[in-house]
C-alpha atoms as one frame of an Amber mdcrd trajectory, in Angstrom:
protein
  55.608   9.887 -25.867  57.043   7.252 -23.553  60.268   8.951 -22.488  61.656
   5.813 -20.864  61.785   3.865 -24.136  64.590   5.780 -25.915  66.449   6.401
 -22.656  66.574   2.726 -21.730  67.386   1.681 -25.302  70.332   4.052 -25.728
  71.570   3.291 -22.209  71.655  -0.390 -23.134  73.515   0.509 -26.332  76.244
   2.186 -24.287  76.489  -0.720 -21.827  76.626  -3.292 -24.624  79.244  -1.218
 -26.439  81.439  -1.342 -23.343  80.995  -5.121 -23.138  81.802  -5.533 -26.844
  85.083  -3.691 -26.351  86.185  -6.110 -23.609  88.954  -8.584 -24.501  87.008
 -11.626 -23.266  84.017 -10.812 -25.477  86.081  -9.939 -28.547  87.871 -13.287
 -28.555  84.667 -15.355 -28.449  82.559 -15.380 -31.615  79.307 -16.441 -29.943
  79.547 -13.929 -27.098  80.511 -11.134 -29.481  77.630 -12.016 -31.796  75.187
 -12.029 -28.873  76.348  -8.598 -27.709  76.317  -7.132 -31.223  72.835  -8.424
 -32.038  71.492  -6.999 -28.782  73.298  -3.709 -29.407  71.784  -3.358 -32.885
  68.340  -4.279 -31.561  68.463  -1.630 -28.820  69.771   0.960 -31.264  66.879
   0.254 -33.634  64.328   0.356 -30.833  65.742   3.633 -29.546  65.550   5.277
 -32.978  62.056   3.906 -33.602  60.770   5.183 -30.274  61.987   8.694 -31.163
  60.715   8.767 -34.754  57.305   7.254 -33.994  56.711   8.964 -30.663  52.966
   9.542 -30.481  52.309   8.799 -34.180  51.908   5.953 -36.652  52.867   7.813
 -39.828  55.038   6.229 -42.504  58.162   8.388 -42.348  60.910   6.289 -43.962
  59.617   3.109 -45.654  63.127   1.938 -46.561  64.145   2.133 -42.913  61.207
  -0.037 -41.935  62.021  -2.556 -44.652  65.563  -2.826 -43.317  64.929  -2.938
 -39.566  62.082  -5.434 -39.786  64.472  -7.880 -41.449  67.162  -7.249 -38.843
  64.688  -7.716 -35.975  63.492 -10.948 -37.566  67.057 -12.209 -37.722  67.454
 -11.267 -34.070  64.813 -13.748 -32.888  66.867 -16.659 -34.234  70.331 -15.163
 -33.671  69.880 -14.758 -29.891  68.968 -18.399 -29.182  71.571 -19.509 -31.738
  74.289 -17.598 -29.883  73.085 -19.056 -26.570  73.348 -22.563 -28.039  76.950
 -21.890 -29.112  77.868 -20.453 -25.705  76.341 -23.418 -23.884  78.169 -25.941
 -26.075  81.428 -24.117 -25.411  80.754 -24.215 -21.656  79.981 -27.913 -21.876
  83.439 -28.515 -23.384  85.365 -26.602 -20.752  86.182 -29.775 -18.842  86.332
 -31.951 -21.955  89.753 -33.138 -23.081  88.590 -33.051 -26.710  88.574 -29.257
 -26.646  92.368 -29.294 -27.133  92.085 -30.914 -30.538  92.163 -28.524 -33.522
  89.242 -30.358 -35.142  87.067 -29.655 -32.113  87.923 -25.951 -32.184  87.275
 -25.831 -35.916  83.880 -27.432 -35.405  83.056 -24.891 -32.706  83.934 -22.013
 -35.047  81.734 -23.530 -37.750  78.816 -23.834 -35.317  79.357 -20.252 -34.151
  79.221 -18.912 -37.686  76.257 -21.082 -38.597  74.008 -20.309 -35.641  75.051
 -16.684 -35.071  75.139 -15.401 -38.652  74.226 -17.851 -41.426  70.883 -19.064
 -40.043  69.684 -15.530 -39.118  70.553 -14.237 -42.610  68.781 -17.183 -44.255
  65.769 -16.587 -42.011  65.646 -12.926 -43.065  65.964 -13.883 -46.731  63.223
 -16.481 -46.347  60.687 -13.818 -45.420  61.792 -11.568 -48.276  61.567 -14.460
 -50.717  58.042 -15.352 -49.730  57.057 -11.691 -49.574  57.944 -11.347 -53.266
  56.005 -14.494 -54.106  52.855 -13.733 -52.111  52.790  -9.933 -52.338  49.256
  -8.625 -52.019  47.958 -12.078 -51.070  49.042 -13.734 -54.299  49.307 -17.470
 -53.712  52.130 -19.729 -54.781  51.260 -23.329 -55.472  54.283 -25.386 -54.466
  54.268 -29.058 -53.559  50.505 -28.920 -53.175  50.635 -26.249 -50.476  49.664
 -22.574 -50.560  52.378 -20.558 -48.815  51.124 -17.302 -47.300  53.609 -15.412
 -45.184  53.029 -11.700 -45.532  50.184  -9.542 -46.863  51.910  -6.155 -46.437
  55.437  -4.874 -45.922  55.412  -3.932 -42.230  53.334  -2.770 -39.294  53.801
   0.497 -37.407  53.058   0.668 -33.701  52.732   3.959 -31.896  55.831   4.727
 -29.755  57.480   1.503 -30.946  57.873   1.979 -34.676  58.190  -0.682 -37.354
  57.528  -4.363 -36.822  57.425  -7.300 -39.211  54.133  -8.270 -40.767  53.336
 -11.977 -40.806  50.054 -13.142 -42.290  48.000 -15.156 -39.739  47.934 -18.430
 -41.652  49.101 -21.955 -40.851  51.847 -21.767 -43.453  53.192 -18.546 -41.983
  53.236 -20.060 -38.497  55.261 -23.035 -39.711  57.684 -21.009 -41.830  58.227
 -17.942 -39.658  57.236 -18.745 -36.066  58.301 -22.360 -35.644  62.091 -21.918
 -36.242  62.646 -19.360 -33.441  60.483 -21.436 -31.092  62.538 -24.565 -31.805
  65.839 -22.722 -31.435  64.614 -21.146 -28.202  63.695 -24.548 -26.796  67.065
 -26.037 -27.766  68.851 -23.006 -26.282  66.954 -23.320 -23.005  67.690 -27.037
 -22.745  71.383 -26.782 -23.666  71.985 -23.762 -21.430  70.310 -25.441 -18.469
  72.267 -28.651 -19.012  75.633 -26.877 -19.314  74.888 -24.706 -16.258  74.056
 -27.731 -14.106  77.143 -29.558 -15.365  79.441 -26.652 -14.502  77.810 -26.223
 -11.085  78.351 -29.922 -10.443  82.023 -29.602 -11.405  82.459 -26.617  -9.087
  80.797 -28.514  -6.264  83.049 -31.531  -6.800  86.154 -29.334  -6.866  85.163
 -27.784  -3.536  84.311 -31.054  -1.813  87.235 -33.171  -3.084  90.016 -31.424
  -1.055  88.021 -31.628   2.173  87.279 -35.321   1.669  90.928 -36.112   0.841
  92.154 -34.360   3.992  89.772 -36.334   6.136
């Protein structure tokens, strides 16, 4: 048994719980969603590392069915929350942020990227699992969709993980969306960080230049 796995996981759960209780996190949908998704992920990993310590037995199939879906949603919820946080940072110095329509749009984006898209992504895998269970093929639009050939995988010391059939259709349907969201999140976060650093630099240099 890897003792460090449950210790680190539950320690992160406590830390994230403290952050979630903070007033600044609670008032921001994207930040709260990011903390909650990470908290749930660490809680699942901590429980899995205890239950499957040194074994690969199937203890609770229903648990594996549930957590594999949640962990799948996590891979699109994390970059989605980062996209929402970066867009909010980009509007800090924008005068349009004071308009109610702009705030309403931000709330819509927060709900879409942090909750709606992850839930749809989890349902997508379940939908195609029902259609292609036991490698049964579905002919749709001239394409054979193959996503999953069994319910889940079990890794020793790590527990349940999602099973994705190694086919081109599965790569497009299940692996491409988190990769695209991750790329957009990296680009938007980098852009907003550089913009805010530039604003801070200008605020620090403007008084000195005006005095001279």
